[in-house]
Amino acid sequence: MTPIIRIQHEDFDLSDEIAALSYGRADIGAVVSFIGLCRDEAGTLAALELEHYPGMAEAEIARVACEAAARWPLLGLVAIHRYGLVRPGEQIVMVLAASAHRRAAFEAADFMMDYLKTRAPFWKREHRADGTLGGWVEAKAGDDDAAERWNR
Amino acid sequence: MTPIIRIQHEDFDLSDEIAALSYGRADIGAVVSFIGLCRDEAGTLAALELEHYPGMAEAEIARVACEAAARWPLLGLVAIHRYGLVRPGEQIVMVLAASAHRRAAFEAADFMMDYLKTRAPFWKREHRADGTLGGWVEAKAGDDDAAERWNR
Amino acid sequence: MNATAPLAATRTVKLVYFAWMRERVGVPSETLDIPADLATIADLVRWLKTRGENYEAAFANEAVVRAALDQVHAKPHAALGSAREIAFFPPMTGG
Amino acid sequence: MNATAPLAATRTVKLVYFAWMRERVGVPSETLDIPADLATIADLVRWLKTRGENYEAAFANEAVVRAALDQVHAKPHAALGSAREIAFFPPMTGG
């Protein structure tokens, strides 16, 4: 099982990824996927700008994926993270874990997202609807706590 | 938030469901989805036949969905379950939970699947590749245990 | 003192069966007049088992049979109440 | 007895900065000759802070700054070793 990791500006399609993963095989019984979307509850956001560390972003997500593959009997693992400007309502990140049974798929997808949040070198900045540049989004302590769950 | 429940023979498309759910809004930050596929590791299966209890299937999944909506701050919840003949590699069931943040979406999707497995009135029977009719699939004790987790 | 008791009252219910319960009973559903004094699902099962070998076979292992009253899951000790549709089926294997 | 000591040896590294670290330092990356005797990331940070106000501002709150050696996360006490690319950035906010 070779994890698929893509860092790209372009949008992605979850169904296409699942189809590509499961095409021509009948051993996958469960696919759990996560999609993170750009939120703008206040209506003041024009876009989020996602800066990343090219090279390390792929490498670090690959390391997290290898840890997931070592912990759970996975038949497929895909992680796609966009960079550049992403508008409210658009997709930012996708993680997909496939296994024979649902428990492994749920846990691996959950694990991937927790670690991706705290370890993948991406930084978000707000571009406001009024044309001004907003600040860098602050990291949440809760994200570290979430990742820490997996060490218990 | 009105859960969308569909019991149908036709296949479904996960991306379409996510797009329909998130179209024109920017309050959803996380979408977690589960897809259950028809497995055939031994290569002896022609298809699974899914029998269901019309009326009660929709009603029971709707009750589970209402419980999920009461437990987590969900912005969207979709459950689609197919009936009839489903071939190896094809999709059987889909659950999708949307929320502002990922924790609620992960837990709600996980909860929905655990309860759907033990409470939704569906029964699987094997149709073998050699043309004979296989037995009814036996329920797993592990499924009851999984559902029981949520009562702790 | 039962000499003047009326003929046992009955009421009409629809029974539905799924999966191997359906196969063993032999019909997917049937409309039956059941004694009005059957209080619980377990009472109904006991009465059904007197009606023929097909019911005996279907309910041979009562512990695994699940039931629903008007499309809501119910335990064996649940009161039949005024339920009009009573379903029997094996443990579910959907999902 | 240091009279005959050679000029301090240096080695060449690439430093890269992201997000507000990049903005504060003022460049996305730079190639620098750093003293060869800087043992850890913390030593390098201490040295960088002597090089100008931009570095002082960037590392004002050292506790929040994260580092990577050759694209692998590293703690402040980690040895620089033979790392050729050293990155500094704020806590990550991807996903």
CSV table of C-alpha atoms in Angstrom, one decimal:
chain,number,residue,atom,x,y,z
A,1,MET,CA,0.0,0.0,0.0
A,2,THR,CA,1.7,3.2,-1.2
A,3,PRO,CA,0.1,6.3,0.2
A,4,ILE,CA,-0.8,8.9,-2.4
A,5,ILE,CA,0.2,12.5,-1.4
A,6,ARG,CA,-0.5,15.5,-3.5
A,7,ILE,CA,0.2,19.2,-2.8
A,8,GLN,CA,-1.5,21.2,-5.4
A,9,HIS,CA,-3.3,24.5,-6.1
A,10,GLU,CA,-6.1,22.8,-8.1
A,11,ASP,CA,-9.3,21.6,-6.6
A,12,PHE,CA,-9.9,17.8,-6.2
A,13,ASP,CA,-12.8,15.4,-6.5
A,14,LEU,CA,-13.3,12.9,-3.7
A,15,SER,CA,-15.4,10.5,-5.8
A,16,ASP,CA,-12.6,10.4,-8.4
A,17,GLU,CA,-10.1,9.5,-5.8
A,18,ILE,CA,-12.2,6.8,-4.3
A,19,ALA,CA,-12.9,5.4,-7.8
A,20,ALA,CA,-9.2,5.4,-8.6
A,21,LEU,CA,-8.4,3.6,-5.4
A,22,SER,CA,-11.1,1.0,-5.6
A,23,TYR,CA,-11.1,0.3,-9.3
A,24,GLY,CA,-10.9,-3.3,-10.3
A,25,ARG,CA,-10.5,-4.7,-6.7
A,26,ALA,CA,-12.9,-6.2,-4.2
A,27,ASP,CA,-10.9,-6.3,-1.0
A,28,ILE,CA,-11.8,-2.8,0.2
A,29,GLY,CA,-14.9,-2.8,2.5
A,30,ALA,CA,-14.7,0.7,4.0
A,31,VAL,CA,-13.5,4.1,2.9
A,32,VAL,CA,-13.5,7.0,5.3
A,33,SER,CA,-12.8,10.4,4.0
A,34,PHE,CA,-12.4,13.8,5.5
A,35,ILE,CA,-12.8,17.1,3.6
A,36,GLY,CA,-11.8,20.4,5.1
A,37,LEU,CA,-13.5,23.4,3.6
A,38,CYS,CA,-12.8,27.2,3.8
A,39,ARG,CA,-15.2,28.7,6.3
A,40,ASP,CA,-16.5,32.3,6.5
A,41,GLU,CA,-19.2,32.5,9.0
A,42,ALA,CA,-18.8,36.3,9.4
A,43,GLY,CA,-19.0,37.0,5.7
A,44,THR,CA,-15.9,39.1,5.9
A,45,LEU,CA,-13.5,36.7,4.1
A,46,ALA,CA,-12.5,37.0,0.4
A,47,ALA,CA,-10.2,34.0,0.5
A,48,LEU,CA,-7.7,32.1,2.6
A,49,GLU,CA,-4.1,32.2,1.4
A,50,LEU,CA,-2.3,28.9,2.1
A,51,GLU,CA,1.4,29.2,2.2
A,52,HIS,CA,3.4,25.9,2.4
A,53,TYR,CA,6.9,24.6,2.5
A,54,PRO,CA,7.4,22.9,-0.8
A,55,GLY,CA,9.2,19.5,-0.4
A,56,MET,CA,8.7,19.3,3.3
A,57,ALA,CA,4.9,19.4,3.0
A,58,GLU,CA,4.9,16.3,0.8
A,59,ALA,CA,7.6,14.6,2.9
A,60,GLU,CA,6.0,15.3,6.3
A,61,ILE,CA,2.5,14.1,5.1
A,62,ALA,CA,4.2,11.0,3.7
A,63,ARG,CA,5.8,10.4,7.2
A,64,VAL,CA,2.4,10.7,8.9
A,65,ALA,CA,0.9,8.4,6.2
A,66,CYS,CA,3.6,5.8,6.9
A,67,GLU,CA,2.8,5.9,10.6
A,68,ALA,CA,-0.9,5.4,9.8
A,69,ALA,CA,0.0,2.5,7.6
A,70,ALA,CA,2.0,0.9,10.3
A,71,ARG,CA,-0.8,1.2,12.9
A,72,TRP,CA,-3.8,0.1,10.8
A,73,PRO,CA,-4.3,-2.6,8.1
A,74,LEU,CA,-4.9,-0.1,5.3
A,75,LEU,CA,-5.6,-0.9,1.7
A,76,GLY,CA,-5.4,2.7,0.5
A,77,LEU,CA,-4.4,6.2,1.9
A,78,VAL,CA,-4.7,9.5,0.0
A,79,ALA,CA,-4.0,13.0,1.3
A,80,ILE,CA,-4.4,16.0,-0.9
A,81,HIS,CA,-3.7,19.5,0.4
A,82,ARG,CA,-4.2,22.7,-1.7
A,83,TYR,CA,-2.1,25.8,-1.5
A,84,GLY,CA,-2.6,29.4,-2.8
A,85,LEU,CA,-5.9,31.3,-2.6
A,86,VAL,CA,-9.0,29.3,-1.6
A,87,ARG,CA,-12.4,31.0,-1.4
A,88,PRO,CA,-15.1,30.4,1.2
A,89,GLY,CA,-17.0,27.2,0.6
A,90,GLU,CA,-14.1,25.7,-1.4
A,91,GLN,CA,-12.2,22.5,-0.5
A,92,ILE,CA,-8.8,22.9,1.2
A,93,VAL,CA,-7.8,19.4,2.2
A,94,MET,CA,-8.8,15.8,1.7
A,95,VAL,CA,-7.8,12.6,3.5
A,96,LEU,CA,-9.1,9.2,2.6
A,97,ALA,CA,-8.4,5.9,4.3
A,98,ALA,CA,-9.5,2.5,2.9
A,99,SER,CA,-9.5,-0.8,4.7
A,100,ALA,CA,-11.3,-4.1,4.8
A,101,HIS,CA,-13.3,-2.9,7.8
A,102,ARG,CA,-14.6,0.4,9.0
A,103,ARG,CA,-12.8,0.7,12.4
A,104,ALA,CA,-9.3,0.9,10.8
A,105,ALA,CA,-10.5,3.3,8.1
A,106,PHE,CA,-12.2,5.7,10.6
A,107,GLU,CA,-9.2,5.7,13.0
A,108,ALA,CA,-6.6,6.2,10.3
A,109,ALA,CA,-8.5,9.1,8.7
A,110,ASP,CA,-8.9,10.7,12.1
A,111,PHE,CA,-5.2,10.2,12.9
A,112,MET,CA,-4.1,11.6,9.6
A,113,MET,CA,-6.1,14.8,10.1
A,114,ASP,CA,-4.9,15.3,13.6
A,115,TYR,CA,-1.3,15.0,12.6
A,116,LEU,CA,-1.7,16.8,9.3
A,117,LYS,CA,-3.1,19.8,11.3
A,118,THR,CA,-0.1,19.9,13.7
A,119,ARG,CA,2.8,18.7,11.5
A,120,ALA,CA,2.2,19.6,7.9
A,121,PRO,CA,4.0,22.8,7.1
A,122,PHE,CA,1.0,25.0,5.9
A,123,TRP,CA,0.1,28.5,7.1
A,124,LYS,CA,-3.2,30.3,6.5
A,125,ARG,CA,-3.6,34.0,6.1
A,126,GLU,CA,-6.9,35.9,5.6
A,127,HIS,CA,-7.7,38.1,2.6
A,128,ARG,CA,-10.6,40.2,3.7
A,129,ALA,CA,-13.6,41.0,1.5
A,130,ASP,CA,-12.8,44.7,1.9
A,131,GLY,CA,-9.6,44.2,0.1
A,132,THR,CA,-7.3,44.4,3.1
A,133,LEU,CA,-4.9,41.7,4.1
A,134,GLY,CA,-5.8,40.0,7.4
A,135,GLY,CA,-3.5,38.3,9.9
A,136,TRP,CA,-2.1,34.9,9.9
A,137,VAL,CA,-4.5,32.3,11.4
A,138,GLU,CA,-3.3,31.3,14.9
A,139,ALA,CA,-2.7,27.7,15.7
A,140,LYS,CA,-5.2,26.2,18.1
A,141,ALA,CA,-4.0,24.4,21.3
A,142,GLY,CA,-6.9,22.0,20.8
A,143,ASP,CA,-5.1,20.7,17.6
A,144,ASP,CA,-2.1,19.7,19.6
A,145,ASP,CA,-4.3,18.0,22.2
A,146,ALA,CA,-6.1,16.1,19.4
A,147,ALA,CA,-2.8,14.8,18.0
A,148,GLU,CA,-1.6,13.9,21.5
A,149,ARG,CA,-4.6,11.5,21.9
A,150,TRP,CA,-2.8,9.0,19.6
A,151,ASN,CA,0.2,8.7,22.0
A,152,ARG,CA,-1.9,7.4,24.8
B,1,MET,CA,-30.6,20.7,9.8
B,2,THR,CA,-32.8,18.1,8.2
B,3,PRO,CA,-31.0,14.8,7.7
B,4,ILE,CA,-31.3,13.4,4.2
B,5,ILE,CA,-32.1,9.7,4.1
B,6,ARG,CA,-32.4,7.7,1.0
B,7,ILE,CA,-33.0,3.9,0.5
B,8,GLN,CA,-32.5,3.1,-3.2
B,9,HIS,CA,-31.3,0.5,-5.6
B,10,GLU,CA,-29.3,2.9,-7.7
B,11,ASP,CA,-25.7,3.7,-7.0
B,12,PHE,CA,-24.8,7.1,-5.5
B,13,ASP,CA,-22.0,9.7,-5.9
B,14,LEU,CA,-20.3,11.0,-2.8
B,15,SER,CA,-19.0,14.2,-4.4
B,16,ASP,CA,-22.4,15.0,-5.7
B,17,GLU,CA,-23.8,14.7,-2.2
B,18,ILE,CA,-21.1,16.9,-0.6
B,19,ALA,CA,-21.6,19.5,-3.4
B,20,ALA,CA,-25.4,19.5,-2.8
B,21,LEU,CA,-24.9,19.9,0.9
B,22,SER,CA,-22.2,22.6,0.8
B,23,TYR,CA,-23.5,24.6,-2.2
B,24,GLY,CA,-23.8,28.3,-1.6
B,25,ARG,CA,-22.8,28.3,2.1
B,26,ALA,CA,-19.5,28.8,3.9
B,27,ASP,CA,-20.3,27.6,7.4
B,28,ILE,CA,-19.2,24.0,6.9
B,29,GLY,CA,-15.6,23.4,7.8
B,30,ALA,CA,-15.5,19.6,7.9
B,31,VAL,CA,-17.2,16.8,6.1
B,32,VAL,CA,-16.5,13.2,7.1
B,33,SER,CA,-17.9,10.5,5.0
B,34,PHE,CA,-18.0,6.7,5.1
B,35,ILE,CA,-18.6,4.4,2.2
B,36,GLY,CA,-19.2,0.7,2.6
B,37,LEU,CA,-18.3,-1.4,-0.4
B,38,CYS,CA,-19.1,-5.0,-1.4
B,39,ARG,CA,-16.1,-7.2,-0.6
B,40,ASP,CA,-15.2,-10.4,-2.2
B,41,GLU,CA,-11.7,-11.5,-1.1
B,42,ALA,CA,-12.2,-15.1,-1.9
B,43,GLY,CA,-13.4,-14.4,-5.5
B,44,THR,CA,-16.4,-16.6,-5.0
B,45,LEU,CA,-19.1,-13.9,-4.8
B,46,ALA,CA,-21.3,-12.9,-7.8
B,47,ALA,CA,-23.2,-10.4,-5.8
B,48,LEU,CA,-24.7,-9.5,-2.4
B,49,GLU,CA,-28.5,-9.3,-2.2
B,50,LEU,CA,-29.7,-6.7,0.2
B,51,GLU,CA,-33.2,-7.2,1.5
B,52,HIS,CA,-34.7,-4.4,3.5
B,53,TYR,CA,-37.9,-3.5,5.4
B,54,PRO,CA,-39.4,-0.7,3.3
B,55,GLY,CA,-40.6,2.1,5.5
B,56,MET,CA,-38.9,1.0,8.6
B,57,ALA,CA,-35.5,1.3,7.0
B,58,GLU,CA,-36.0,5.0,6.3
B,59,ALA,CA,-37.7,5.6,9.7
B,60,GLU,CA,-35.0,3.8,11.7
B,61,ILE,CA,-32.1,5.6,10.0
B,62,ALA,CA,-34.0,8.8,10.5
B,63,ARG,CA,-34.2,8.1,14.2
B,64,VAL,CA,-30.5,7.4,14.4
B,65,ALA,CA,-29.8,10.6,12.5
B,66,CYS,CA,-31.9,12.6,14.9
B,67,GLU,CA,-29.9,11.2,17.8
B,68,ALA,CA,-26.7,12.2,16.0
B,69,ALA,CA,-28.1,15.7,15.4
B,70,ALA,CA,-28.9,16.0,19.1
B,71,ARG,CA,-25.4,14.9,20.2
B,72,TRP,CA,-23.3,16.9,17.8
B,73,PRO,CA,-23.6,20.4,16.3
B,74,LEU,CA,-24.1,19.2,12.7
B,75,LEU,CA,-24.7,21.3,9.7
B,76,GLY,CA,-25.5,18.4,7.4
B,77,LEU,CA,-26.2,14.7,7.6
B,78,VAL,CA,-26.8,12.3,4.7
B,79,ALA,CA,-27.3,8.5,4.8
B,80,ILE,CA,-27.9,6.5,1.6
B,81,HIS,CA,-28.3,2.7,1.7
B,82,ARG,CA,-28.8,0.6,-1.4
B,83,TYR,CA,-30.9,-2.5,-1.7
B,84,GLY,CA,-31.1,-5.3,-4.2
B,85,LEU,CA,-28.1,-6.9,-5.9
B,86,VAL,CA,-24.8,-5.2,-5.4
B,87,ARG,CA,-21.7,-6.6,-7.1
B,88,PRO,CA,-18.2,-6.9,-5.6
B,89,GLY,CA,-16.4,-3.6,-5.6
B,90,GLU,CA,-19.7,-1.6,-5.7
B,91,GLN,CA,-20.9,0.8,-3.1
B,92,ILE,CA,-23.5,-0.3,-0.6
B,93,VAL,CA,-23.9,2.5,1.9
B,94,MET,CA,-22.8,6.0,2.5
B,95,VAL,CA,-22.9,8.3,5.5
B,96,LEU,CA,-21.8,11.9,5.5
B,97,ALA,CA,-21.6,14.3,8.4
B,98,ALA,CA,-20.9,18.0,8.1
B,99,SER,CA,-20.0,20.4,10.9
B,100,ALA,CA,-18.0,23.6,11.5
B,101,HIS,CA,-15.2,21.5,12.9
B,102,ARG,CA,-13.8,18.1,12.3
B,103,ARG,CA,-14.3,16.4,15.7
B,104,ALA,CA,-18.1,16.5,15.5
B,105,ALA,CA,-18.1,15.4,11.9
B,106,PHE,CA,-15.8,12.4,12.6
B,107,GLU,CA,-17.8,11.3,15.7
B,108,ALA,CA,-21.2,11.7,14.1
B,109,ALA,CA,-20.2,9.7,11.0
B,110,ASP,CA,-18.7,7.0,13.2
B,111,PHE,CA,-21.8,6.9,15.4
B,112,MET,CA,-24.2,6.8,12.4
B,113,MET,CA,-22.4,3.7,10.9
B,114,ASP,CA,-22.3,1.9,14.2
B,115,TYR,CA,-26.0,2.3,14.7
B,116,LEU,CA,-26.9,1.8,11.1
B,117,LYS,CA,-25.1,-1.6,11.3
B,118,THR,CA,-27.1,-2.8,14.3
B,119,ARG,CA,-30.4,-1.0,13.9
B,120,ALA,CA,-31.2,-0.5,10.2
B,121,PRO,CA,-33.4,-3.3,8.9
B,122,PHE,CA,-31.2,-4.7,6.1
B,123,TRP,CA,-30.1,-8.3,5.5
B,124,LYS,CA,-27.4,-9.5,3.2
B,125,ARG,CA,-27.4,-12.8,1.3
B,126,GLU,CA,-24.6,-14.1,-0.9
B,127,HIS,CA,-25.1,-15.0,-4.6
B,128,ARG,CA,-22.1,-17.2,-5.5
B,129,ALA,CA,-20.1,-16.9,-8.7
B,130,ASP,CA,-21.0,-20.6,-9.4
B,131,GLY,CA,-24.7,-19.6,-9.7
B,132,THR,CA,-25.8,-21.1,-6.4
B,133,LEU,CA,-27.5,-19.1,-3.7
B,134,GLY,CA,-25.3,-18.7,-0.6
B,135,GLY,CA,-26.5,-18.2,3.0
B,136,TRP,CA,-27.6,-15.1,4.8
B,137,VAL,CA,-24.7,-13.2,6.2
B,138,GLU,CA,-24.5,-13.6,10.0
B,139,ALA,CA,-24.5,-10.5,12.3
B,140,LYS,CA,-21.2,-9.9,14.1
B,141,ALA,CA,-21.1,-9.5,17.8
B,142,GLY,CA,-18.4,-6.8,17.2
B,143,ASP,CA,-21.1,-4.6,15.6
B,144,ASP,CA,-23.2,-4.6,18.8
B,145,ASP,CA,-20.1,-3.8,20.8
B,146,ALA,CA,-19.2,-1.0,18.5
B,147,ALA,CA,-22.7,0.5,18.9
B,148,GLU,CA,-22.5,0.0,22.7
B,149,ARG,CA,-19.4,2.3,22.8
B,150,TRP,CA,-21.7,5.4,22.4
B,151,ASN,CA,-23.6,4.6,25.6
B,152,ARG,CA,-20.6,4.9,27.9
C,1,MET,CA,-68.4,-19.3,36.2
C,2,ASN,CA,-66.8,-19.1,32.7
C,3,ALA,CA,-69.9,-20.6,31.2
C,4,THR,CA,-71.1,-17.2,30.0
C,5,ALA,CA,-67.7,-16.1,28.7
C,6,PRO,CA,-67.9,-14.8,25.2
C,7,LEU,CA,-65.9,-16.4,22.4
C,8,ALA,CA,-62.3,-15.2,22.7
C,9,ALA,CA,-62.0,-11.7,21.2
C,10,THR,CA,-59.5,-11.3,18.4
C,11,ARG,CA,-57.9,-8.4,16.6
C,12,THR,CA,-56.4,-8.2,13.1
C,13,VAL,CA,-52.7,-7.5,12.6
C,14,LYS,CA,-50.3,-7.7,9.7
C,15,LEU,CA,-47.3,-9.9,10.3
C,16,VAL,CA,-44.2,-9.3,8.2
C,17,TYR,CA,-41.1,-11.5,8.0
C,18,PHE,CA,-37.6,-10.8,6.6
C,19,ALA,CA,-34.6,-12.8,5.4
C,20,TRP,CA,-34.5,-16.4,6.8
C,21,MET,CA,-37.6,-15.7,9.0
C,22,ARG,CA,-39.5,-15.0,5.7
C,23,GLU,CA,-38.1,-18.2,4.2
C,24,ARG,CA,-39.0,-20.4,7.2
C,25,VAL,CA,-42.5,-19.0,7.7
C,26,GLY,CA,-43.0,-19.3,3.9
C,27,VAL,CA,-44.6,-15.9,3.3
C,28,PRO,CA,-43.3,-12.3,3.3
C,29,SER,CA,-46.4,-11.1,5.1
C,30,GLU,CA,-49.8,-12.3,6.3
C,31,THR,CA,-52.8,-10.8,7.9
C,32,LEU,CA,-54.0,-12.7,10.9
C,33,ASP,CA,-56.6,-12.5,13.6
C,34,ILE,CA,-54.8,-12.9,16.8
C,35,PRO,CA,-56.3,-13.5,20.3
C,36,ALA,CA,-56.8,-10.0,21.8
C,37,ASP,CA,-55.4,-11.3,25.1
C,38,LEU,CA,-51.9,-11.8,23.8
C,39,ALA,CA,-50.1,-9.1,25.8
C,40,THR,CA,-46.5,-9.1,24.6
C,41,ILE,CA,-44.4,-10.0,21.6
C,42,ALA,CA,-43.3,-13.1,23.5
C,43,ASP,CA,-47.0,-14.1,23.9
C,44,LEU,CA,-47.5,-13.7,20.2
C,45,VAL,CA,-44.5,-15.8,19.4
C,46,ARG,CA,-45.7,-18.6,21.7
C,47,TRP,CA,-49.1,-18.5,20.0
C,48,LEU,CA,-47.6,-18.5,16.5
C,49,LYS,CA,-45.5,-21.6,17.3
C,50,THR,CA,-48.7,-23.5,17.9
C,51,ARG,CA,-49.9,-22.8,14.4
C,52,GLY,CA,-47.5,-25.0,12.4
C,53,GLU,CA,-44.1,-26.4,11.8
C,54,ASN,CA,-43.1,-23.5,9.7
C,55,TYR,CA,-43.5,-21.1,12.7
C,56,GLU,CA,-41.8,-23.6,15.0
C,57,ALA,CA,-38.8,-23.7,12.6
C,58,ALA,CA,-38.8,-19.9,12.3
C,59,PHE,CA,-38.9,-19.3,16.0
C,60,ALA,CA,-36.8,-22.4,16.9
C,61,ASN,CA,-34.1,-20.1,18.3
C,62,GLU,CA,-36.2,-17.3,19.8
C,63,ALA,CA,-33.2,-15.6,21.3
C,64,VAL,CA,-31.9,-14.5,17.9
C,65,VAL,CA,-35.2,-13.3,16.5
C,66,ARG,CA,-35.8,-9.5,16.5
C,67,ALA,CA,-39.1,-7.8,16.3
C,68,ALA,CA,-40.6,-4.5,15.5
C,69,LEU,CA,-44.0,-3.0,16.4
C,70,ASP,CA,-45.3,-0.6,13.7
C,71,GLN,CA,-41.7,-0.3,12.3
C,72,VAL,CA,-40.1,0.4,15.7
C,73,HIS,CA,-37.7,-2.1,17.3
C,74,ALA,CA,-39.2,-3.8,20.3
C,75,LYS,CA,-38.0,-6.3,22.9
C,76,PRO,CA,-39.8,-9.7,23.5
C,77,HIS,CA,-41.4,-8.4,26.7
C,78,ALA,CA,-42.8,-5.3,24.9
C,79,ALA,CA,-46.6,-4.9,25.0
C,80,LEU,CA,-48.2,-5.4,21.7
C,81,GLY,CA,-50.5,-2.5,22.5
C,82,SER,CA,-52.5,-1.5,19.4
C,83,ALA,CA,-49.7,-2.3,17.0
C,84,ARG,CA,-51.1,-3.1,13.5
C,85,GLU,CA,-47.9,-4.2,11.8
C,86,ILE,CA,-45.6,-6.7,13.7
C,87,ALA,CA,-42.3,-7.7,12.1
C,88,PHE,CA,-40.0,-10.6,12.8
C,89,PHE,CA,-36.4,-10.8,11.4
C,90,PRO,CA,-32.9,-12.0,12.1
C,91,PRO,CA,-30.2,-9.7,13.5
C,92,MET,CA,-29.6,-7.0,10.9
C,93,THR,CA,-26.5,-7.1,8.6
C,94,GLY,CA,-26.8,-3.9,6.6
C,95,GLY,CA,-24.2,-1.2,6.3
D,1,MET,CA,47.0,30.4,24.6
D,2,ASN,CA,44.4,31.3,22.0
D,3,ALA,CA,46.9,33.5,20.2
D,4,THR,CA,47.4,30.9,17.6
D,5,ALA,CA,43.8,29.9,17.2
D,6,PRO,CA,42.7,30.0,13.6
D,7,LEU,CA,39.9,32.3,12.4
D,8,ALA,CA,36.6,30.8,13.4
D,9,ALA,CA,35.6,28.1,10.9
D,10,THR,CA,32.2,28.6,9.1
D,11,ARG,CA,29.9,26.5,7.0
D,12,THR,CA,27.3,27.4,4.5
D,13,VAL,CA,23.6,26.7,5.1
D,14,LYS,CA,20.4,27.8,3.5
D,15,LEU,CA,17.9,29.3,5.9
D,16,VAL,CA,14.2,29.4,4.9
D,17,TYR,CA,11.4,31.3,6.6
D,18,PHE,CA,7.6,31.0,6.3
D,19,ALA,CA,4.5,33.0,7.2
D,20,TRP,CA,5.1,35.8,9.6
D,21,MET,CA,8.7,34.6,10.2
D,22,ARG,CA,9.4,35.3,6.5
D,23,GLU,CA,7.7,38.7,6.8
D,24,ARG,CA,9.7,39.7,9.9
D,25,VAL,CA,13.1,38.4,8.6
D,26,GLY,CA,12.3,40.1,5.3
D,27,VAL,CA,13.3,37.4,2.9
D,28,PRO,CA,11.9,33.9,2.1
D,29,SER,CA,15.3,32.4,2.2
D,30,GLU,CA,19.0,33.2,2.4
D,31,THR,CA,22.3,31.4,2.2
D,32,LEU,CA,24.5,32.2,5.1
D,33,ASP,CA,28.0,31.3,6.4
D,34,ILE,CA,27.4,30.3,10.0
D,35,PRO,CA,30.0,29.6,12.7
D,36,ALA,CA,30.8,26.0,12.6
D,37,ASP,CA,30.7,25.8,16.4
D,38,LEU,CA,27.0,26.5,16.6
D,39,ALA,CA,25.9,23.2,18.0
D,40,THR,CA,22.1,23.4,18.2
D,41,ILE,CA,19.1,25.1,16.7
D,42,ALA,CA,18.9,27.3,19.8
D,43,ASP,CA,22.6,28.3,19.3
D,44,LEU,CA,21.8,29.3,15.8
D,45,VAL,CA,18.8,31.3,16.9
D,46,ARG,CA,21.0,33.1,19.5
D,47,TRP,CA,23.5,33.9,16.8
D,48,LEU,CA,20.9,35.1,14.3
D,49,LYS,CA,19.4,37.5,16.9
D,50,THR,CA,22.8,39.3,17.0
D,51,ARG,CA,22.6,40.0,13.2
D,52,GLY,CA,19.9,42.6,13.2
D,53,GLU,CA,16.5,43.9,14.4
D,54,ASN,CA,14.7,41.9,11.8
D,55,TYR,CA,16.0,38.7,13.3
D,56,GLU,CA,15.3,40.0,16.8
D,57,ALA,CA,11.7,40.7,15.8
D,58,ALA,CA,11.3,37.3,14.2
D,59,PHE,CA,12.6,35.4,17.2
D,60,ALA,CA,11.2,37.8,19.8
D,61,ASN,CA,9.0,35.0,21.1
D,62,GLU,CA,11.3,32.0,20.6
D,63,ALA,CA,8.9,29.6,22.3
D,64,VAL,CA,6.4,29.7,19.4
D,65,VAL,CA,9.0,29.4,16.6
D,66,ARG,CA,9.2,26.0,15.1
D,67,ALA,CA,12.2,24.7,13.1
D,68,ALA,CA,13.1,22.0,10.6
D,69,LEU,CA,16.4,20.5,9.7
D,70,ASP,CA,16.6,19.4,6.1
D,71,GLN,CA,12.7,19.4,6.0
D,72,VAL,CA,12.3,17.3,9.2
D,73,HIS,CA,10.8,18.9,12.3
D,74,ALA,CA,13.4,19.5,15.0
D,75,LYS,CA,13.4,20.8,18.6
D,76,PRO,CA,15.5,23.8,19.7
D,77,HIS,CA,17.9,21.5,21.5
D,78,ALA,CA,18.4,19.4,18.4
D,79,ALA,CA,22.0,19.3,17.0
D,80,LEU,CA,22.4,21.1,13.7
D,81,GLY,CA,24.7,18.3,12.5
D,82,SER,CA,25.4,18.6,8.9
D,83,ALA,CA,21.9,20.1,8.0
D,84,ARG,CA,22.1,22.1,4.8
D,85,GLU,CA,18.6,23.6,4.9
D,86,ILE,CA,17.3,25.0,8.1
D,87,ALA,CA,13.7,26.3,8.3
D,88,PHE,CA,11.9,28.6,10.8
D,89,PHE,CA,8.2,29.1,10.9
D,90,PRO,CA,5.2,29.7,13.2
D,91,PRO,CA,3.0,26.9,14.5
D,92,MET,CA,1.3,25.3,11.5
D,93,THR,CA,-2.3,26.0,10.6
D,94,GLY,CA,-3.0,23.8,7.6
D,95,GLY,CA,-5.7,21.2,7.3
